[in-house]
mmCIF file of C-alpha atoms and ligand atoms in Angstrom:
data_model
loop_
_atom_site.group_PDB
_atom_site.id
_atom_site.type_symbol
_atom_site.label_atom_id
_atom_site.label_comp_id
_atom_site.label_asym_id
_atom_site.label_seq_id
_atom_site.Cartn_x
_atom_site.Cartn_y
_atom_site.Cartn_z
ATOM 1 C CA MET A 1 102.899 87.941 131.874
ATOM 2 C CA VAL A 2 105.285 86.036 129.594
ATOM 3 C CA SER A 3 107.613 83.181 130.540
ATOM 4 C CA GLN A 4 111.137 83.472 129.149
ATOM 5 C CA SER A 5 111.736 79.697 129.117
ATOM 6 C CA ARG A 6 112.884 78.136 125.867
ATOM 7 C CA PRO A 7 110.124 76.719 123.702
ATOM 8 C CA ALA A 8 109.387 73.032 123.568
ATOM 9 C CA VAL A 9 111.086 71.458 120.565
ATOM 10 C CA SER A 10 108.278 69.101 119.660
ATOM 11 C CA VAL A 11 105.417 70.848 117.901
ATOM 12 C CA ALA A 12 102.062 70.548 119.648
ATOM 13 C CA PRO A 13 98.910 70.502 117.517
ATOM 14 C CA GLY A 14 96.774 73.636 117.214
ATOM 15 C CA ARG A 15 96.479 76.518 114.830
ATOM 16 C CA VAL A 16 97.878 79.988 115.486
ATOM 17 C CA ALA A 17 96.056 82.852 113.775
ATOM 18 C CA PHE A 18 98.115 85.562 112.084
ATOM 19 C CA PHE A 19 95.759 88.278 113.360
ATOM 20 C CA ASP A 20 92.897 87.699 115.789
ATOM 21 C CA LEU A 21 90.727 90.761 116.186
ATOM 22 C CA GLN A 22 87.906 88.770 117.755
ATOM 23 C CA ARG A 23 89.831 88.121 120.966
ATOM 24 C CA GLN A 24 90.511 91.828 121.359
ATOM 25 C CA GLN A 25 86.906 92.648 120.490
ATOM 26 C CA ARG A 26 85.662 90.353 123.258
ATOM 27 C CA ARG A 27 87.918 92.154 125.773
ATOM 28 C CA ILE A 28 86.544 95.614 124.943
ATOM 29 C CA HIS A 29 83.061 94.679 123.751
ATOM 30 C CA ASP A 30 81.038 96.483 126.428
ATOM 31 C CA ASP A 31 83.001 99.730 126.156
ATOM 32 C CA VAL A 32 82.791 99.707 122.348
ATOM 33 C CA ARG A 33 79.040 99.019 122.438
ATOM 34 C CA ALA A 34 78.405 101.842 124.924
ATOM 35 C CA ARG A 35 80.401 104.315 122.836
ATOM 36 C CA MET A 36 78.702 103.243 119.603
ATOM 37 C CA ASP A 37 75.292 103.571 121.268
ATOM 38 C CA ALA A 38 76.206 107.110 122.313
ATOM 39 C CA VAL A 39 76.886 107.956 118.657
ATOM 40 C CA LEU A 40 73.593 106.365 117.582
ATOM 41 C CA ASN A 41 71.826 108.477 120.181
ATOM 42 C CA HIS A 42 73.370 111.851 119.343
ATOM 43 C CA GLY A 43 73.294 111.124 115.607
ATOM 44 C CA GLN A 44 76.234 113.313 114.539
ATOM 45 C CA PHE A 45 77.750 110.674 112.278
ATOM 46 C CA ILE A 46 80.094 113.084 110.497
ATOM 47 C CA LEU A 47 82.490 115.186 112.596
ATOM 48 C CA GLY A 48 80.634 114.363 115.809
ATOM 49 C CA PRO A 49 82.152 115.149 119.219
ATOM 50 C CA GLU A 50 84.074 111.834 119.362
ATOM 51 C CA VAL A 51 86.208 112.905 116.387
ATOM 52 C CA GLU A 52 87.478 115.985 118.188
ATOM 53 C CA GLN A 53 87.962 114.026 121.441
ATOM 54 C CA LEU A 54 90.025 111.465 119.588
ATOM 55 C CA GLU A 55 92.044 114.129 117.779
ATOM 56 C CA GLN A 56 92.942 115.722 121.107
ATOM 57 C CA LYS A 57 93.994 112.373 122.569
ATOM 58 C CA LEU A 58 96.080 111.454 119.516
ATOM 59 C CA ALA A 59 97.831 114.834 119.517
ATOM 60 C CA ALA A 60 98.598 114.611 123.233
ATOM 61 C CA TYR A 61 99.847 111.042 122.819
ATOM 62 C CA ALA A 62 102.222 111.980 120.006
ATOM 63 C CA GLY A 63 103.247 115.260 121.655
ATOM 64 C CA VAL A 64 102.172 117.504 118.767
ATOM 65 C CA PRO A 65 99.607 120.321 118.652
ATOM 66 C CA HIS A 66 97.510 118.884 115.808
ATOM 67 C CA ALA A 67 95.987 115.509 114.938
ATOM 68 C CA ILE A 68 93.326 115.439 112.248
ATOM 69 C CA GLY A 69 91.189 112.346 111.676
ATOM 70 C CA VAL A 70 90.820 111.315 108.038
ATOM 71 C CA SER A 71 89.259 108.524 106.026
ATOM 72 C CA SER A 72 92.266 106.158 105.695
ATOM 73 C CA GLY A 73 96.043 105.997 105.847
ATOM 74 C CA ARG A 74 96.333 106.397 102.095
ATOM 75 C CA ASP A 75 94.030 109.416 102.157
ATOM 76 C CA ALA A 76 96.137 110.848 104.993
ATOM 77 C CA LEU A 77 99.190 110.644 102.719
ATOM 78 C CA MET A 78 97.341 112.131 99.762
ATOM 79 C CA ILE A 79 95.671 114.944 101.731
ATOM 80 C CA GLY A 80 99.015 115.735 103.372
ATOM 81 C CA LEU A 81 100.710 116.020 99.974
ATOM 82 C CA MET A 82 97.847 118.234 98.743
ATOM 83 C CA ALA A 83 98.262 120.431 101.838
ATOM 84 C CA LEU A 84 101.966 120.789 101.049
ATOM 85 C CA GLY A 85 101.111 121.857 97.503
ATOM 86 C CA ILE A 86 102.861 118.885 95.889
ATOM 87 C CA GLY A 87 101.953 118.185 92.281
ATOM 88 C CA PRO A 88 103.236 117.669 88.721
ATOM 89 C CA GLY A 89 106.988 118.137 88.336
ATOM 90 C CA ASP A 90 107.694 117.387 92.013
ATOM 91 C CA ALA A 91 109.809 114.441 93.187
ATOM 92 C CA VAL A 92 108.785 112.591 96.346
ATOM 93 C CA PHE A 93 111.376 110.107 97.656
ATOM 94 C CA VAL A 94 109.830 106.915 99.054
ATOM 95 C CA PRO A 95 111.416 103.626 100.130
ATOM 96 C CA ALA A 96 111.150 100.900 97.489
ATOM 97 C CA PHE A 97 110.199 98.316 100.107
ATOM 98 C CA THR A 98 106.797 99.266 101.503
ATOM 99 C CA PHE A 99 103.077 98.936 100.869
ATOM 100 C CA ALA A 100 101.868 100.191 97.482
ATOM 101 C CA ALA A 101 99.842 103.003 99.103
ATOM 102 C CA THR A 102 102.981 105.013 99.895
ATOM 103 C CA ALA A 103 103.802 105.523 96.212
ATOM 104 C CA GLY A 104 100.141 105.408 95.187
ATOM 105 C CA ALA A 105 99.399 108.544 97.198
ATOM 106 C CA VAL A 106 102.251 110.345 95.428
ATOM 107 C CA CYS A 107 100.878 109.346 92.014
ATOM 108 C CA SER A 108 97.404 110.526 93.074
ATOM 109 C CA VAL A 109 98.639 114.141 93.277
ATOM 110 C CA GLN A 110 100.453 113.737 89.919
ATOM 111 C CA ALA A 111 103.874 114.010 91.531
ATOM 112 C CA THR A 112 106.632 111.486 90.732
ATOM 113 C CA PRO A 113 107.695 108.929 93.336
ATOM 114 C CA ILE A 114 111.434 108.217 93.331
ATOM 115 C CA PHE A 115 112.260 104.848 94.834
ATOM 116 C CA VAL A 116 115.047 104.718 97.421
ATOM 117 C CA ASP A 117 116.643 101.471 98.549
ATOM 118 C CA VAL A 118 116.382 100.323 102.156
ATOM 119 C CA ASP A 119 118.879 99.348 104.830
ATOM 120 C CA PRO A 120 119.447 95.568 105.010
ATOM 121 C CA ASP A 121 119.357 95.620 108.837
ATOM 122 C CA THR A 122 116.439 97.926 109.695
ATOM 123 C CA PHE A 123 114.559 97.472 106.362
ATOM 124 C CA ASN A 124 113.876 101.242 106.485
ATOM 125 C CA MET A 125 114.928 103.947 104.005
ATOM 126 C CA ASP A 126 118.708 103.992 103.541
ATOM 127 C CA PRO A 127 119.934 107.600 103.980
ATOM 128 C CA ALA A 128 123.011 106.916 101.783
ATOM 129 C CA ASP A 129 120.799 105.826 98.889
ATOM 130 C CA LEU A 130 118.509 108.809 99.511
ATOM 131 C CA GLU A 131 121.563 111.065 98.937
ATOM 132 C CA ARG A 132 122.266 109.274 95.664
ATOM 133 C CA ALA A 133 118.647 109.441 94.518
ATOM 134 C CA VAL A 134 118.424 113.184 95.224
ATOM 135 C CA ALA A 135 121.689 113.787 93.338
ATOM 136 C CA GLU A 136 120.353 111.806 90.363
ATOM 137 C CA VAL A 137 117.113 113.813 90.258
ATOM 138 C CA ILE A 138 119.003 117.112 90.450
ATOM 139 C CA ALA A 139 121.422 115.986 87.712
ATOM 140 C CA ALA A 140 118.554 114.908 85.427
ATOM 141 C CA GLY A 141 117.014 118.370 85.863
ATOM 142 C CA GLU A 142 113.429 117.353 85.124
ATOM 143 C CA LEU A 143 111.899 117.197 88.593
ATOM 144 C CA THR A 144 112.164 119.337 91.723
ATOM 145 C CA PRO A 145 113.027 117.408 94.901
ATOM 146 C CA ARG A 146 110.264 118.434 97.342
ATOM 147 C CA VAL A 147 109.422 115.700 99.862
ATOM 148 C CA VAL A 148 111.087 112.727 101.557
ATOM 149 C CA MET A 149 108.526 110.185 102.712
ATOM 150 C CA PRO A 150 110.186 107.588 104.977
ATOM 151 C CA VAL A 151 108.083 104.606 106.074
ATOM 152 C CA ASP A 152 108.346 103.140 109.596
ATOM 153 C CA LEU A 153 108.326 99.587 108.351
ATOM 154 C CA TYR A 154 106.567 96.998 110.520
ATOM 155 C CA GLY A 155 106.285 99.700 113.223
ATOM 156 C CA LEU A 156 109.985 100.607 113.545
ATOM 157 C CA PRO A 157 110.639 104.355 113.182
ATOM 158 C CA ALA A 158 112.925 105.275 110.274
ATOM 159 C CA ASP A 159 116.220 107.155 110.747
ATOM 160 C CA TYR A 160 114.649 110.630 110.901
ATOM 161 C CA GLU A 161 117.850 112.246 112.165
ATOM 162 C CA ALA A 162 119.940 111.320 109.119
ATOM 163 C CA ILE A 163 117.034 111.788 106.698
ATOM 164 C CA GLY A 164 116.153 115.170 108.222
ATOM 165 C CA LYS A 165 119.686 116.468 107.615
ATOM 166 C CA ILE A 166 119.576 115.467 103.949
ATOM 167 C CA ALA A 167 116.120 116.998 103.548
ATOM 168 C CA LEU A 168 117.275 120.263 105.123
ATOM 169 C CA ARG A 169 120.264 120.519 102.762
ATOM 170 C CA HIS A 170 118.006 120.141 99.735
ATOM 171 C CA GLU A 171 115.103 122.234 101.065
ATOM 172 C CA MET A 172 112.749 119.261 101.176
ATOM 173 C CA ILE A 173 110.116 118.529 103.810
ATOM 174 C CA VAL A 174 110.021 115.161 105.609
ATOM 175 C CA PHE A 175 106.549 113.576 105.558
ATOM 176 C CA SER A 176 106.466 110.394 107.640
ATOM 177 C CA ASP A 177 104.396 107.436 106.437
ATOM 178 C CA ALA A 178 103.689 106.198 109.950
ATOM 179 C CA ALA A 179 100.789 103.975 108.864
ATOM 180 C CA GLN A 180 102.280 101.016 110.745
ATOM 181 C CA SER A 181 104.019 102.728 113.643
ATOM 182 C CA PHE A 182 101.671 104.782 115.823
ATOM 183 C CA GLY A 183 102.913 104.035 119.358
ATOM 184 C CA GLY A 184 106.573 103.683 118.315
ATOM 185 C CA THR A 185 109.334 105.850 119.777
ATOM 186 C CA ALA A 186 112.929 106.898 119.121
ATOM 187 C CA GLY A 187 114.731 108.456 122.088
ATOM 188 C CA ASN A 188 112.220 110.809 123.662
ATOM 189 C CA ARG A 189 110.274 111.359 120.426
ATOM 190 C CA ARG A 190 107.044 109.599 119.603
ATOM 191 C CA VAL A 191 105.738 108.648 116.201
ATOM 192 C CA GLY A 192 103.671 111.562 114.961
ATOM 193 C CA GLY A 193 106.262 114.009 116.293
ATOM 194 C CA MET A 194 109.332 112.806 114.402
ATOM 195 C CA ALA A 195 108.699 114.781 111.208
ATOM 196 C CA PRO A 196 106.951 118.081 110.421
ATOM 197 C CA ILE A 197 104.018 116.024 109.121
ATOM 198 C CA SER A 198 103.086 112.362 109.676
ATOM 199 C CA ALA A 199 100.295 110.140 108.415
ATOM 200 C CA THR A 200 98.997 107.072 110.212
ATOM 201 C CA SER A 201 96.425 104.372 109.462
ATOM 202 C CA PHE A 202 93.701 102.911 111.644
ATOM 203 C CA TYR A 203 93.122 99.940 109.343
ATOM 204 C CA PRO A 204 91.720 97.205 111.654
ATOM 205 C CA THR A 205 94.939 95.184 111.923
ATOM 206 C CA LYS A 206 97.202 98.159 112.633
ATOM 207 C CA PRO A 207 98.520 98.523 116.229
ATOM 208 C CA LEU A 208 95.782 101.120 116.800
ATOM 209 C CA GLY A 209 92.997 100.001 114.478
ATOM 210 C CA CYS A 210 89.296 100.792 114.108
ATOM 211 C CA TYR A 211 86.489 98.642 112.659
ATOM 212 C CA GLY A 212 86.628 100.022 109.154
ATOM 213 C CA ASP A 213 88.892 102.473 107.341
ATOM 214 C CA GLY A 214 90.451 105.414 109.119
ATOM 215 C CA GLY A 215 93.634 107.432 109.482
ATOM 216 C CA ALA A 216 95.095 110.635 110.859
ATOM 217 C CA ILE A 217 97.553 113.378 110.020
ATOM 218 C CA LEU A 218 99.741 114.699 112.825
ATOM 219 C CA THR A 219 101.685 117.936 112.581
ATOM 220 C CA ASP A 220 103.128 120.794 114.598
ATOM 221 C CA ASP A 221 102.508 123.241 111.754
ATOM 222 C CA ASP A 222 99.351 125.372 112.116
ATOM 223 C CA ALA A 223 99.141 126.184 108.392
ATOM 224 C CA ILE A 224 99.422 122.519 107.360
ATOM 225 C CA ALA A 225 96.789 121.575 109.955
ATOM 226 C CA ASP A 226 94.412 124.241 108.623
ATOM 227 C CA ALA A 227 94.905 123.097 105.039
ATOM 228 C CA VAL A 228 94.316 119.444 106.013
ATOM 229 C CA ARG A 229 91.075 120.270 107.851
ATOM 230 C CA THR A 230 89.851 122.132 104.782
ATOM 231 C CA LEU A 231 90.943 119.487 102.274
ATOM 232 C CA ARG A 232 89.360 116.565 104.141
ATOM 233 C CA SER A 233 85.940 118.231 103.976
ATOM 234 C CA HIS A 234 85.411 119.245 100.325
ATOM 235 C CA GLY A 235 87.719 122.215 100.622
ATOM 236 C CA ARG A 236 85.366 124.029 102.994
ATOM 237 C CA GLN A 237 86.521 125.971 106.028
ATOM 238 C CA GLY A 238 84.667 124.827 109.154
ATOM 239 C CA THR A 239 80.993 124.252 108.455
ATOM 240 C CA GLY A 240 80.887 126.948 105.778
ATOM 241 C CA ASP A 241 79.418 126.318 102.334
ATOM 242 C CA VAL A 242 82.256 128.012 100.436
ATOM 243 C CA ALA A 243 84.874 125.735 98.882
ATOM 244 C CA VAL A 244 88.113 127.667 99.308
ATOM 245 C CA ARG A 245 90.097 124.903 97.596
ATOM 246 C CA ASN A 246 89.396 121.636 95.845
ATOM 247 C CA GLY A 247 89.116 119.044 98.600
ATOM 248 C CA ILE A 248 87.834 115.492 98.973
ATOM 249 C CA THR A 249 85.454 113.456 101.158
ATOM 250 C CA GLY A 250 88.242 112.529 103.526
ATOM 251 C CA ARG A 251 86.874 112.672 107.093
ATOM 252 C CA LEU A 252 87.113 110.048 109.821
ATOM 253 C CA ASP A 253 83.605 108.744 110.708
ATOM 254 C CA THR A 254 82.297 109.495 114.202
ATOM 255 C CA VAL A 255 81.600 105.765 114.789
ATOM 256 C CA GLN A 256 85.224 104.901 113.983
ATOM 257 C CA ALA A 257 86.432 107.679 116.299
ATOM 258 C CA ALA A 258 84.265 106.251 119.107
ATOM 259 C CA ILE A 259 85.764 102.794 118.570
ATOM 260 C CA LEU A 260 89.281 104.245 118.582
ATOM 261 C CA LEU A 261 88.574 106.036 121.872
ATOM 262 C CA ALA A 262 87.793 102.632 123.383
ATOM 263 C CA LYS A 263 90.913 101.108 121.824
ATOM 264 C CA MET A 264 93.098 103.900 123.198
ATOM 265 C CA THR A 265 92.237 102.870 126.763
ATOM 266 C CA ILE A 266 94.052 99.544 126.193
ATOM 267 C CA PHE A 267 96.649 100.728 123.675
ATOM 268 C CA ASP A 268 99.637 101.119 126.018
ATOM 269 C CA ASP A 269 99.063 97.689 127.582
ATOM 270 C CA GLU A 270 98.852 96.194 124.111
ATOM 271 C CA LEU A 271 102.147 97.812 123.111
ATOM 272 C CA VAL A 272 103.777 96.273 126.187
ATOM 273 C CA ARG A 273 102.432 92.856 125.214
ATOM 274 C CA ARG A 274 103.614 93.270 121.604
ATOM 275 C CA ASP A 275 107.069 94.122 122.997
ATOM 276 C CA GLU A 276 107.055 90.971 125.146
ATOM 277 C CA ILE A 277 106.129 88.801 122.183
ATOM 278 C CA ALA A 278 108.835 90.416 120.041
ATOM 279 C CA ALA A 279 111.375 89.790 122.814
ATOM 280 C CA LEU A 280 110.396 86.100 122.904
ATOM 281 C CA TYR A 281 110.756 85.796 119.132
ATOM 282 C CA ASP A 282 114.083 87.712 119.221
ATOM 283 C CA ALA A 283 115.537 85.479 121.936
ATOM 284 C CA ALA A 284 114.544 82.235 120.248
ATOM 285 C CA LEU A 285 115.181 83.145 116.612
ATOM 286 C CA ALA A 286 118.375 85.265 116.695
ATOM 287 C CA GLY A 287 121.023 83.392 114.752
ATOM 288 C CA VAL A 288 118.363 81.004 113.429
ATOM 289 C CA VAL A 289 116.774 83.294 110.836
ATOM 290 C CA GLY A 290 117.385 86.946 109.866
ATOM 291 C CA LEU A 291 115.721 89.558 112.101
ATOM 292 C CA GLN A 292 114.840 93.234 111.644
ATOM 293 C CA LYS A 293 117.373 95.152 113.773
ATOM 294 C CA ARG A 294 115.928 97.766 116.078
ATOM 295 C CA PRO A 295 118.624 100.404 116.749
ATOM 296 C CA ALA A 296 119.387 101.250 120.398
ATOM 297 C CA GLY A 297 116.846 103.709 121.759
ATOM 298 C CA TYR A 298 114.181 102.788 119.180
ATOM 299 C CA LYS A 299 110.897 101.135 120.117
ATOM 300 C CA SER A 300 108.790 99.537 117.411
ATOM 301 C CA ALA A 301 104.988 99.465 117.602
ATOM 302 C CA HIS A 302 105.359 95.889 116.239
ATOM 303 C CA ALA A 303 102.617 96.067 113.659
ATOM 304 C CA LEU A 304 104.315 93.006 112.164
ATOM 305 C CA TYR A 305 107.116 90.685 113.252
ATOM 306 C CA THR A 306 109.047 89.852 110.129
ATOM 307 C CA ILE A 307 111.939 87.441 109.674
ATOM 308 C CA ARG A 308 114.223 86.676 106.714
ATOM 309 C CA SER A 309 115.112 83.292 105.317
ATOM 310 C CA ASP A 310 116.826 82.239 102.092
ATOM 311 C CA GLU A 311 114.394 79.319 102.145
ATOM 312 C CA ARG A 312 111.395 81.568 102.663
ATOM 313 C CA ASP A 313 109.010 79.749 100.354
ATOM 314 C CA ARG A 314 109.730 76.319 101.893
ATOM 315 C CA LEU A 315 109.433 77.799 105.399
ATOM 316 C CA LYS A 316 106.099 79.331 104.427
ATOM 317 C CA ALA A 317 104.847 75.946 103.214
ATOM 318 C CA GLU A 318 105.944 74.376 106.514
ATOM 319 C CA LEU A 319 104.144 77.036 108.563
ATOM 320 C CA ASP A 320 101.018 76.606 106.420
ATOM 321 C CA ALA A 321 101.149 72.820 106.910
ATOM 322 C CA ASN A 322 101.376 73.312 110.689
ATOM 323 C CA GLY A 323 98.488 75.781 110.858
ATOM 324 C CA ILE A 324 100.697 78.770 111.695
ATOM 325 C CA GLY A 325 99.366 81.996 110.206
ATOM 326 C CA ASN A 326 101.956 83.886 108.185
ATOM 327 C CA ALA A 327 102.084 86.459 105.387
ATOM 328 C CA LEU A 328 104.484 88.021 102.912
ATOM 329 C CA PHE A 329 104.859 91.775 103.508
ATOM 330 C CA TYR A 330 106.009 92.365 100.817
ATOM 331 C CA ARG A 331 106.414 89.824 98.032
ATOM 332 C CA LEU A 332 107.212 92.614 95.565
ATOM 333 C CA ALA A 333 109.257 95.789 95.891
ATOM 334 C CA LEU A 334 107.406 98.862 94.623
ATOM 335 C CA HIS A 335 109.194 99.000 91.256
ATOM 336 C CA GLN A 336 108.079 95.397 90.605
ATOM 337 C CA HIS A 337 104.369 96.371 90.650
ATOM 338 C CA PRO A 338 102.797 97.020 87.227
ATOM 339 C CA ALA A 339 101.153 100.147 88.682
ATOM 340 C CA PHE A 340 104.570 101.806 89.027
ATOM 341 C CA ALA A 341 106.105 100.705 85.722
ATOM 342 C CA GLU A 342 106.474 104.359 84.637
ATOM 343 C CA VAL A 343 108.503 105.378 87.710
ATOM 344 C CA PRO A 344 112.145 106.264 86.848
ATOM 345 C CA LYS A 345 114.367 103.170 87.146
ATOM 346 C CA ARG A 346 117.200 102.941 89.704
ATOM 347 C CA PRO A 347 119.097 99.986 91.189
ATOM 348 C CA LEU A 348 117.264 98.697 94.296
ATOM 349 C CA PRO A 349 119.090 95.482 95.208
ATOM 350 C CA VAL A 350 118.288 95.370 98.942
ATOM 351 C CA SER A 351 114.564 95.883 98.362
ATOM 352 C CA GLU A 352 114.516 93.105 95.778
ATOM 353 C CA ARG A 353 116.381 90.760 98.113
ATOM 354 C CA LEU A 354 113.984 91.493 100.974
ATOM 355 C CA ALA A 355 110.977 90.842 98.735
ATOM 356 C CA ASP A 356 112.416 87.369 98.068
ATOM 357 C CA THR A 357 113.241 86.514 101.676
ATOM 358 C CA VAL A 358 110.839 88.154 104.172
ATOM 359 C CA LEU A 359 108.056 86.390 106.011
ATOM 360 C CA SER A 360 105.861 87.764 108.794
ATOM 361 C CA LEU A 361 104.959 85.621 111.818
ATOM 362 C CA PRO A 362 101.850 85.997 114.009
ATOM 363 C CA MET A 363 102.008 89.239 116.004
ATOM 364 C CA ASN A 364 99.076 90.546 117.978
ATOM 365 C CA PRO A 365 98.608 91.355 121.671
ATOM 366 C CA ASP A 366 96.192 88.467 122.228
ATOM 367 C CA LEU A 367 98.672 85.722 121.363
ATOM 368 C CA THR A 368 99.273 83.410 124.304
ATOM 369 C CA ASP A 369 102.758 82.368 125.414
ATOM 370 C CA GLU A 370 101.927 78.844 124.264
ATOM 371 C CA GLU A 371 101.042 80.079 120.791
ATOM 372 C CA VAL A 372 104.263 82.068 120.521
ATOM 373 C CA ALA A 373 106.210 78.996 121.660
ATOM 374 C CA ARG A 374 104.499 76.903 119.010
ATOM 375 C CA VAL A 375 105.386 79.365 116.231
ATOM 376 C CA ILE A 376 108.987 79.427 117.433
ATOM 377 C CA ALA A 377 109.144 75.634 117.592
ATOM 378 C CA VAL A 378 107.957 75.216 114.001
ATOM 379 C CA VAL A 379 110.484 77.762 112.697
ATOM 380 C CA ARG A 380 113.348 76.235 114.693
ATOM 381 C CA GLU A 381 112.494 72.684 113.658
ATOM 382 C CA PHE A 382 112.386 73.754 110.011
ATOM 383 C CA VAL A 383 115.800 75.406 110.241
ATOM 384 C CA SER A 384 117.449 72.510 112.129
ATOM 385 C CA ALA A 385 115.967 69.793 109.861
HETATM 386 C C1 PLP B 401 103.166 101.733 104.899
HETATM 387 C C2 PLP B 401 101.703 101.960 104.622
HETATM 388 N N1 PLP B 401 101.318 103.103 104.040
HETATM 389 C C3 PLP B 401 100.027 103.381 103.805
HETATM 390 C C4 PLP B 401 99.034 102.481 104.145
HETATM 391 C C5 PLP B 401 97.619 102.808 103.804
HETATM 392 O O1 PLP B 401 96.765 102.786 104.899
HETATM 393 P P1 PLP B 401 95.194 102.485 104.683
HETATM 394 O O2 PLP B 401 95.056 101.028 104.425
HETATM 395 O O3 PLP B 401 94.578 102.922 105.969
HETATM 396 O O4 PLP B 401 94.757 103.324 103.535
HETATM 397 C C6 PLP B 401 99.375 101.285 104.762
HETATM 398 C C7 PLP B 401 98.318 100.338 105.178
HETATM 399 O O5 PLP B 401 98.266 99.208 105.019
HETATM 400 C C8 PLP B 401 100.747 100.995 105.002
HETATM 401 O O6 PLP B 401 101.134 99.849 105.577
#
């Protein structure tokens, strides 16, 4: 499918989109339309049969007994924390280099996020800094360490083995923010089955995305699954009219579930293509710019392909001038957002450095080899100039 030849050095004209959902939509249009029509015809727009079908497929894919469709990735995090009984006085350890929603969900249940620095190679939560952060919280004596929430940044699973050991020692639960990584693997474990509870997002540009907002919680714990099902539907059990706890309007729409069922039929092929594109970028850009290191045995879902450059802002301007889509995920570490100004301060040097140097290149399964070659050529010409 993909030629491994080195890219042409001279840059051909033509724009390369950062994301291009329209190409994918054209590939699956008929299937999506048929499934949406089926929903229109049966009319069960909330918790229709497609939601349960999707939940079964997601659970089987991840190798866990429960997948529960919810309204977004952020709601998945928040509902999961509610199901775990997390609230005021509880500390939830999150990486400082991630999307704002990770910490936002913690604040939404009135718990306190504690920012942990990330590893300069994988960009994921650094277990050594997690140890330090937990020790600091215990020494301060104001909060109870309850949850570690690693993020699988850009689709690469975090180091759940090391993090799990630390969590066990301090009687904390690991709750994976897998918003970007559904489809990723580490050894023989799939995302969704790497922690007792995981949350993913079906935001349209995610590796498995719908055509609106959506998310899911995956767990092997029956009690957590029960609590999540109740919380996502106003705190009611099943279709009953009794609110057994205070829940939210947090369900996945039937239409979005139908769209995701269509997307799942092409998901594995798309992951293969994302892997091919990443391999092309890796081969051409190693030693040219900084790359996210994927440890042996780990497979990223490649939600994003992100490089590092000390001249990031000039490289961005060059890509813009050449019509190459690009984006900064993330320009700020979490503690640099005004929303989290009240979060306890700790040194987070790697996160700050990444925020100054990262840049994401086009990554989607519909990129052609020629487009990938063009992106590579612009980056290489910039670096060699
Ligand atoms: C790491 C991370 N966490 C949480 C979310 C929130 O997901 P959603 O946009 O579906 O609410 C995202 C989505 O962008 C994310 O990247």
